[in-house]
Amino acid sequence: MIALGIDPGTRRIGYGIVGCDGPEIVFIDAGILAITATDDIPALEEVKRGVDALIKKHRPDVVAVEKLFFAKNTKTALAVAQARGVILLATKERGVRIKEYTPNEVKSGVAGYGMADKKAVLKMVRLILHKQDLRVIDDASDALALAILSTGDRLA
């Protein structure tokens, strides 16, 4: 099984890909889809192309996307919601199963505590994947956590 986790953002979208064959979860890839367009519609087109390319390259069995849970800035929340919608549409168009998790579900499922900070999530991602040398920014580690959780919710 291959799982793709996506942490939506406005101009930076984290992704993480893991494989699962039996009880072990292995790291495949992680990074950022950097959106270079400054206008909203071209940026959303870049999001779509980026997600399409990830799905085409890695052929995941499931795509896990973080739910928009809360935002202090309404303008940012709307932009993230638009990107999230494009991600969900691109995934659905490719016929890939979608799982959605709130940030607290991801933190609880991977780190064992729903209020865990970014460092704790990254630490657990490294432990689960047996990659102590993994160097990724928090958007990508959150995406890896989503992917890990979606491999069967075995850690929840």
mmCIF file with all atom_site columns, C-alpha atoms in Angstrom:
data_model
loop_
_atom_site.group_PDB
_atom_site.id
_atom_site.type_symbol
_atom_site.label_atom_id
_atom_site.label_alt_id
_atom_site.label_comp_id
_atom_site.label_asym_id
_atom_site.label_entity_id
_atom_site.label_seq_id
_atom_site.pdbx_PDB_ins_code
_atom_site.Cartn_x
_atom_site.Cartn_y
_atom_site.Cartn_z
_atom_site.occupancy
_atom_site.B_iso_or_equiv
_atom_site.pdbx_formal_charge
_atom_site.auth_seq_id
_atom_site.auth_comp_id
_atom_site.auth_asym_id
_atom_site.auth_atom_id
_atom_site.pdbx_PDB_model_num
ATOM 1   C CA . MET A 1 1   ? 0.000   0.000  0.000   1.00 0.00 ? 1   MET A CA 1
ATOM 2   C CA . ILE A 1 2   ? 1.203   3.498  -0.812  1.00 0.00 ? 2   ILE A CA 1
ATOM 3   C CA . ALA A 1 3   ? -0.163  6.503  1.071   1.00 0.00 ? 3   ALA A CA 1
ATOM 4   C CA . LEU A 1 4   ? 0.214   10.145 0.121   1.00 0.00 ? 4   LEU A CA 1
ATOM 5   C CA . GLY A 1 5   ? -0.329  12.729 2.852   1.00 0.00 ? 5   GLY A CA 1
ATOM 6   C CA . ILE A 1 6   ? -0.977  16.356 1.946   1.00 0.00 ? 6   ILE A CA 1
ATOM 7   C CA . ASP A 1 7   ? -0.826  19.328 4.310   1.00 0.00 ? 7   ASP A CA 1
ATOM 8   C CA . PRO A 1 8   ? -2.654  22.129 2.468   1.00 0.00 ? 8   PRO A CA 1
ATOM 9   C CA . GLY A 1 9   ? -1.412  25.695 2.505   1.00 0.00 ? 9   GLY A CA 1
ATOM 10  C CA . THR A 1 10  ? -1.711  28.836 0.463   1.00 0.00 ? 10  THR A CA 1
ATOM 11  C CA . ARG A 1 11  ? 1.664   29.002 -1.261  1.00 0.00 ? 11  ARG A CA 1
ATOM 12  C CA . ARG A 1 12  ? 3.422   26.018 0.310   1.00 0.00 ? 12  ARG A CA 1
ATOM 13  C CA . ILE A 1 13  ? 1.856   22.562 0.395   1.00 0.00 ? 13  ILE A CA 1
ATOM 14  C CA . GLY A 1 14  ? 3.564   19.747 2.238   1.00 0.00 ? 14  GLY A CA 1
ATOM 15  C CA . TYR A 1 15  ? 3.477   16.214 0.913   1.00 0.00 ? 15  TYR A CA 1
ATOM 16  C CA . GLY A 1 16  ? 4.712   12.925 2.297   1.00 0.00 ? 16  GLY A CA 1
ATOM 17  C CA . ILE A 1 17  ? 4.625   9.447  0.797   1.00 0.00 ? 17  ILE A CA 1
ATOM 18  C CA . VAL A 1 18  ? 5.006   6.201  2.682   1.00 0.00 ? 18  VAL A CA 1
ATOM 19  C CA . GLY A 1 19  ? 4.714   2.560  1.778   1.00 0.00 ? 19  GLY A CA 1
ATOM 20  C CA . CYS A 1 20  ? 3.264   -0.188 3.893   1.00 0.00 ? 20  CYS A CA 1
ATOM 21  C CA . ASP A 1 21  ? 3.762   -3.882 3.387   1.00 0.00 ? 21  ASP A CA 1
ATOM 22  C CA . GLY A 1 22  ? 2.723   -5.731 6.493   1.00 0.00 ? 22  GLY A CA 1
ATOM 23  C CA . PRO A 1 23  ? 3.480   -4.081 9.816   1.00 0.00 ? 23  PRO A CA 1
ATOM 24  C CA . GLU A 1 24  ? 6.340   -1.844 8.665   1.00 0.00 ? 24  GLU A CA 1
ATOM 25  C CA . ILE A 1 25  ? 5.816   1.634  7.262   1.00 0.00 ? 25  ILE A CA 1
ATOM 26  C CA . VAL A 1 26  ? 8.647   2.910  5.059   1.00 0.00 ? 26  VAL A CA 1
ATOM 27  C CA . PHE A 1 27  ? 9.573   6.367  3.835   1.00 0.00 ? 27  PHE A CA 1
ATOM 28  C CA . ILE A 1 28  ? 9.294   6.963  0.092   1.00 0.00 ? 28  ILE A CA 1
ATOM 29  C CA . ASP A 1 29  ? 9.390   10.720 -0.429  1.00 0.00 ? 29  ASP A CA 1
ATOM 30  C CA . ALA A 1 30  ? 8.510   14.067 1.129   1.00 0.00 ? 30  ALA A CA 1
ATOM 31  C CA . GLY A 1 31  ? 8.743   17.694 0.234   1.00 0.00 ? 31  GLY A CA 1
ATOM 32  C CA . ILE A 1 32  ? 6.948   20.866 -0.623  1.00 0.00 ? 32  ILE A CA 1
ATOM 33  C CA . LEU A 1 33  ? 4.875   21.898 -3.589  1.00 0.00 ? 33  LEU A CA 1
ATOM 34  C CA . ALA A 1 34  ? 6.037   25.495 -3.801  1.00 0.00 ? 34  ALA A CA 1
ATOM 35  C CA . ILE A 1 35  ? 3.414   27.622 -5.458  1.00 0.00 ? 35  ILE A CA 1
ATOM 36  C CA . THR A 1 36  ? 5.064   30.469 -7.350  1.00 0.00 ? 36  THR A CA 1
ATOM 37  C CA . ALA A 1 37  ? 2.010   32.236 -8.800  1.00 0.00 ? 37  ALA A CA 1
ATOM 38  C CA . THR A 1 38  ? 0.985   35.372 -6.962  1.00 0.00 ? 38  THR A CA 1
ATOM 39  C CA . ASP A 1 39  ? -2.614  35.472 -8.201  1.00 0.00 ? 39  ASP A CA 1
ATOM 40  C CA . ASP A 1 40  ? -5.173  33.063 -6.773  1.00 0.00 ? 40  ASP A CA 1
ATOM 41  C CA . ILE A 1 41  ? -6.422  31.272 -9.900  1.00 0.00 ? 41  ILE A CA 1
ATOM 42  C CA . PRO A 1 42  ? -2.955  30.560 -11.357 1.00 0.00 ? 42  PRO A CA 1
ATOM 43  C CA . ALA A 1 43  ? -1.869  29.400 -7.881  1.00 0.00 ? 43  ALA A CA 1
ATOM 44  C CA . LEU A 1 44  ? -4.775  26.954 -7.714  1.00 0.00 ? 44  LEU A CA 1
ATOM 45  C CA . GLU A 1 45  ? -3.843  25.682 -11.178 1.00 0.00 ? 45  GLU A CA 1
ATOM 46  C CA . GLU A 1 46  ? -0.309  25.034 -9.876  1.00 0.00 ? 46  GLU A CA 1
ATOM 47  C CA . VAL A 1 47  ? -1.762  23.140 -6.909  1.00 0.00 ? 47  VAL A CA 1
ATOM 48  C CA . LYS A 1 48  ? -3.783  20.951 -9.289  1.00 0.00 ? 48  LYS A CA 1
ATOM 49  C CA . ARG A 1 49  ? -0.791  20.239 -11.536 1.00 0.00 ? 49  ARG A CA 1
ATOM 50  C CA . GLY A 1 50  ? 1.394   19.442 -8.523  1.00 0.00 ? 50  GLY A CA 1
ATOM 51  C CA . VAL A 1 51  ? -1.103  17.020 -6.984  1.00 0.00 ? 51  VAL A CA 1
ATOM 52  C CA . ASP A 1 52  ? -1.760  15.397 -10.355 1.00 0.00 ? 52  ASP A CA 1
ATOM 53  C CA . ALA A 1 53  ? 1.993   14.890 -10.829 1.00 0.00 ? 53  ALA A CA 1
ATOM 54  C CA . LEU A 1 54  ? 2.422   13.341 -7.357  1.00 0.00 ? 54  LEU A CA 1
ATOM 55  C CA . ILE A 1 55  ? -0.452  10.934 -7.932  1.00 0.00 ? 55  ILE A CA 1
ATOM 56  C CA . LYS A 1 56  ? 0.787   10.018 -11.399 1.00 0.00 ? 56  LYS A CA 1
ATOM 57  C CA . LYS A 1 57  ? 4.356   9.423  -10.185 1.00 0.00 ? 57  LYS A CA 1
ATOM 58  C CA . HIS A 1 58  ? 3.653   7.508  -6.951  1.00 0.00 ? 58  HIS A CA 1
ATOM 59  C CA . ARG A 1 59  ? 0.256   5.932  -7.658  1.00 0.00 ? 59  ARG A CA 1
ATOM 60  C CA . PRO A 1 60  ? -0.994  6.028  -4.069  1.00 0.00 ? 60  PRO A CA 1
ATOM 61  C CA . ASP A 1 61  ? -3.795  3.791  -2.846  1.00 0.00 ? 61  ASP A CA 1
ATOM 62  C CA . VAL A 1 62  ? -4.976  6.523  -0.494  1.00 0.00 ? 62  VAL A CA 1
ATOM 63  C CA . VAL A 1 63  ? -4.507  10.275 -0.155  1.00 0.00 ? 63  VAL A CA 1
ATOM 64  C CA . ALA A 1 64  ? -4.834  11.751 3.332   1.00 0.00 ? 64  ALA A CA 1
ATOM 65  C CA . VAL A 1 65  ? -5.609  15.456 3.534   1.00 0.00 ? 65  VAL A CA 1
ATOM 66  C CA . GLU A 1 66  ? -5.617  17.601 6.628   1.00 0.00 ? 66  GLU A CA 1
ATOM 67  C CA . LYS A 1 67  ? -8.976  19.179 7.423   1.00 0.00 ? 67  LYS A CA 1
ATOM 68  C CA . LEU A 1 68  ? -9.168  22.902 7.905   1.00 0.00 ? 68  LEU A CA 1
ATOM 69  C CA . PHE A 1 69  ? -9.847  23.042 11.613  1.00 0.00 ? 69  PHE A CA 1
ATOM 70  C CA . PHE A 1 70  ? -9.415  26.614 12.778  1.00 0.00 ? 70  PHE A CA 1
ATOM 71  C CA . ALA A 1 71  ? -7.835  29.799 11.548  1.00 0.00 ? 71  ALA A CA 1
ATOM 72  C CA . LYS A 1 72  ? -7.461  33.173 13.190  1.00 0.00 ? 72  LYS A CA 1
ATOM 73  C CA . ASN A 1 73  ? -7.088  34.930 9.849   1.00 0.00 ? 73  ASN A CA 1
ATOM 74  C CA . THR A 1 74  ? -10.231 34.550 7.722   1.00 0.00 ? 74  THR A CA 1
ATOM 75  C CA . LYS A 1 75  ? -8.458  35.527 4.488   1.00 0.00 ? 75  LYS A CA 1
ATOM 76  C CA . THR A 1 76  ? -5.814  32.828 5.031   1.00 0.00 ? 76  THR A CA 1
ATOM 77  C CA . ALA A 1 77  ? -8.469  30.269 5.979   1.00 0.00 ? 77  ALA A CA 1
ATOM 78  C CA . LEU A 1 78  ? -10.355 30.929 2.750   1.00 0.00 ? 78  LEU A CA 1
ATOM 79  C CA . ALA A 1 79  ? -7.198  30.582 0.643   1.00 0.00 ? 79  ALA A CA 1
ATOM 80  C CA . VAL A 1 80  ? -6.255  27.311 2.378   1.00 0.00 ? 80  VAL A CA 1
ATOM 81  C CA . ALA A 1 81  ? -9.823  26.046 1.922   1.00 0.00 ? 81  ALA A CA 1
ATOM 82  C CA . GLN A 1 82  ? -9.620  26.778 -1.805  1.00 0.00 ? 82  GLN A CA 1
ATOM 83  C CA . ALA A 1 83  ? -6.318  24.895 -2.118  1.00 0.00 ? 83  ALA A CA 1
ATOM 84  C CA . ARG A 1 84  ? -7.757  22.034 -0.080  1.00 0.00 ? 84  ARG A CA 1
ATOM 85  C CA . GLY A 1 85  ? -10.761 21.863 -2.416  1.00 0.00 ? 85  GLY A CA 1
ATOM 86  C CA . VAL A 1 86  ? -8.487  21.651 -5.452  1.00 0.00 ? 86  VAL A CA 1
ATOM 87  C CA . ILE A 1 87  ? -6.461  18.897 -3.758  1.00 0.00 ? 87  ILE A CA 1
ATOM 88  C CA . LEU A 1 88  ? -9.618  16.899 -3.003  1.00 0.00 ? 88  LEU A CA 1
ATOM 89  C CA . LEU A 1 89  ? -10.921 17.382 -6.550  1.00 0.00 ? 89  LEU A CA 1
ATOM 90  C CA . ALA A 1 90  ? -7.616  16.348 -8.150  1.00 0.00 ? 90  ALA A CA 1
ATOM 91  C CA . THR A 1 91  ? -7.560  13.233 -5.966  1.00 0.00 ? 91  THR A CA 1
ATOM 92  C CA . LYS A 1 92  ? -11.177 12.349 -6.732  1.00 0.00 ? 92  LYS A CA 1
ATOM 93  C CA . GLU A 1 93  ? -10.611 12.832 -10.470 1.00 0.00 ? 93  GLU A CA 1
ATOM 94  C CA . ARG A 1 94  ? -7.765  10.295 -10.307 1.00 0.00 ? 94  ARG A CA 1
ATOM 95  C CA . GLY A 1 95  ? -10.035 7.790  -8.540  1.00 0.00 ? 95  GLY A CA 1
ATOM 96  C CA . VAL A 1 96  ? -7.900  7.611  -5.400  1.00 0.00 ? 96  VAL A CA 1
ATOM 97  C CA . ARG A 1 97  ? -9.489  6.978  -2.008  1.00 0.00 ? 97  ARG A CA 1
ATOM 98  C CA . ILE A 1 98  ? -9.484  10.043 0.270   1.00 0.00 ? 98  ILE A CA 1
ATOM 99  C CA . LYS A 1 99  ? -9.108  10.148 4.044   1.00 0.00 ? 99  LYS A CA 1
ATOM 100 C CA . GLU A 1 100 ? -9.404  13.366 6.011   1.00 0.00 ? 100 GLU A CA 1
ATOM 101 C CA . TYR A 1 101 ? -8.078  14.132 9.485   1.00 0.00 ? 101 TYR A CA 1
ATOM 102 C CA . THR A 1 102 ? -8.121  17.142 11.774  1.00 0.00 ? 102 THR A CA 1
ATOM 103 C CA . PRO A 1 103 ? -4.757  18.395 13.040  1.00 0.00 ? 103 PRO A CA 1
ATOM 104 C CA . ASN A 1 104 ? -5.582  17.027 16.520  1.00 0.00 ? 104 ASN A CA 1
ATOM 105 C CA . GLU A 1 105 ? -6.412  13.583 15.092  1.00 0.00 ? 105 GLU A CA 1
ATOM 106 C CA . VAL A 1 106 ? -3.039  13.515 13.324  1.00 0.00 ? 106 VAL A CA 1
ATOM 107 C CA . LYS A 1 107 ? -1.115  14.618 16.421  1.00 0.00 ? 107 LYS A CA 1
ATOM 108 C CA . SER A 1 108 ? -2.967  12.160 18.626  1.00 0.00 ? 108 SER A CA 1
ATOM 109 C CA . GLY A 1 109 ? -2.619  9.300  16.136  1.00 0.00 ? 109 GLY A CA 1
ATOM 110 C CA . VAL A 1 110 ? 1.104   9.742  15.586  1.00 0.00 ? 110 VAL A CA 1
ATOM 111 C CA . ALA A 1 111 ? 2.424   11.408 18.745  1.00 0.00 ? 111 ALA A CA 1
ATOM 112 C CA . GLY A 1 112 ? -0.187  10.112 21.197  1.00 0.00 ? 112 GLY A CA 1
ATOM 113 C CA . TYR A 1 113 ? -1.251  13.614 22.274  1.00 0.00 ? 113 TYR A CA 1
ATOM 114 C CA . GLY A 1 114 ? -3.668  15.848 20.376  1.00 0.00 ? 114 GLY A CA 1
ATOM 115 C CA . MET A 1 115 ? -1.880  19.035 21.404  1.00 0.00 ? 115 MET A CA 1
ATOM 116 C CA . ALA A 1 116 ? 1.621   17.835 20.462  1.00 0.00 ? 116 ALA A CA 1
ATOM 117 C CA . ASP A 1 117 ? 3.849   20.450 18.888  1.00 0.00 ? 117 ASP A CA 1
ATOM 118 C CA . LYS A 1 118 ? 5.554   20.262 15.491  1.00 0.00 ? 118 LYS A CA 1
ATOM 119 C CA . LYS A 1 119 ? 8.812   18.967 17.010  1.00 0.00 ? 119 LYS A CA 1
ATOM 120 C CA . ALA A 1 120 ? 7.029   16.070 18.715  1.00 0.00 ? 120 ALA A CA 1
ATOM 121 C CA . VAL A 1 121 ? 5.273   15.117 15.489  1.00 0.00 ? 121 VAL A CA 1
ATOM 122 C CA . LEU A 1 122 ? 8.566   15.160 13.570  1.00 0.00 ? 122 LEU A CA 1
ATOM 123 C CA . LYS A 1 123 ? 10.250  13.086 16.293  1.00 0.00 ? 123 LYS A CA 1
ATOM 124 C CA . MET A 1 124 ? 7.550   10.410 16.070  1.00 0.00 ? 124 MET A CA 1
ATOM 125 C CA . VAL A 1 125 ? 7.593   10.451 12.263  1.00 0.00 ? 125 VAL A CA 1
ATOM 126 C CA . ARG A 1 126 ? 11.338  9.794  12.391  1.00 0.00 ? 126 ARG A CA 1
ATOM 127 C CA . LEU A 1 127 ? 10.860  6.941  14.889  1.00 0.00 ? 127 LEU A CA 1
ATOM 128 C CA . ILE A 1 128 ? 8.024   5.294  12.958  1.00 0.00 ? 128 ILE A CA 1
ATOM 129 C CA . LEU A 1 129 ? 9.907   5.504  9.659   1.00 0.00 ? 129 LEU A CA 1
ATOM 130 C CA . HIS A 1 130 ? 13.283  4.526  11.196  1.00 0.00 ? 130 HIS A CA 1
ATOM 131 C CA . LYS A 1 131 ? 14.826  7.662  9.673   1.00 0.00 ? 131 LYS A CA 1
ATOM 132 C CA . GLN A 1 132 ? 16.512  9.584  12.466  1.00 0.00 ? 132 GLN A CA 1
ATOM 133 C CA . ASP A 1 133 ? 18.351  11.678 9.867   1.00 0.00 ? 133 ASP A CA 1
ATOM 134 C CA . LEU A 1 134 ? 15.141  12.832 8.136   1.00 0.00 ? 134 LEU A CA 1
ATOM 135 C CA . ARG A 1 135 ? 15.382  16.573 7.472   1.00 0.00 ? 135 ARG A CA 1
ATOM 136 C CA . VAL A 1 136 ? 12.102  18.104 6.319   1.00 0.00 ? 136 VAL A CA 1
ATOM 137 C CA . ILE A 1 137 ? 10.239  21.271 7.143   1.00 0.00 ? 137 ILE A CA 1
ATOM 138 C CA . ASP A 1 138 ? 7.120   21.029 9.282   1.00 0.00 ? 138 ASP A CA 1
ATOM 139 C CA . ASP A 1 139 ? 4.665   21.071 6.344   1.00 0.00 ? 139 ASP A CA 1
ATOM 140 C CA . ALA A 1 140 ? 6.307   17.909 4.980   1.00 0.00 ? 140 ALA A CA 1
ATOM 141 C CA . SER A 1 141 ? 6.567   16.196 8.389   1.00 0.00 ? 141 SER A CA 1
ATOM 142 C CA . ASP A 1 142 ? 2.861   16.906 8.983   1.00 0.00 ? 142 ASP A CA 1
ATOM 143 C CA . ALA A 1 143 ? 2.122   15.405 5.565   1.00 0.00 ? 143 ALA A CA 1
ATOM 144 C CA . LEU A 1 144 ? 4.181   12.314 6.431   1.00 0.00 ? 144 LEU A CA 1
ATOM 145 C CA . ALA A 1 145 ? 2.196   12.022 9.676   1.00 0.00 ? 145 ALA A CA 1
ATOM 146 C CA . LEU A 1 146 ? -1.025  12.129 7.635   1.00 0.00 ? 146 LEU A CA 1
ATOM 147 C CA . ALA A 1 147 ? 0.292   9.428  5.304   1.00 0.00 ? 147 ALA A CA 1
ATOM 148 C CA . ILE A 1 148 ? 1.377   7.256  8.236   1.00 0.00 ? 148 ILE A CA 1
ATOM 149 C CA . LEU A 1 149 ? -2.012  7.594  9.899   1.00 0.00 ? 149 LEU A CA 1
ATOM 150 C CA . SER A 1 150 ? -3.844  6.693  6.704   1.00 0.00 ? 150 SER A CA 1
ATOM 151 C CA . THR A 1 151 ? -2.047  3.369  6.300   1.00 0.00 ? 151 THR A CA 1
ATOM 152 C CA . GLY A 1 152 ? -4.756  1.809  8.384   1.00 0.00 ? 152 GLY A CA 1
ATOM 153 C CA . ASP A 1 153 ? -5.043  4.114  11.347  1.00 0.00 ? 153 ASP A CA 1
ATOM 154 C CA . ARG A 1 154 ? -2.931  1.518  13.126  1.00 0.00 ? 154 ARG A CA 1
ATOM 155 C CA . LEU A 1 155 ? -1.376  4.142  15.415  1.00 0.00 ? 155 LEU A CA 1
ATOM 156 C CA . ALA A 1 156 ? -4.614  5.819  16.483  1.00 0.00 ? 156 ALA A CA 1
#
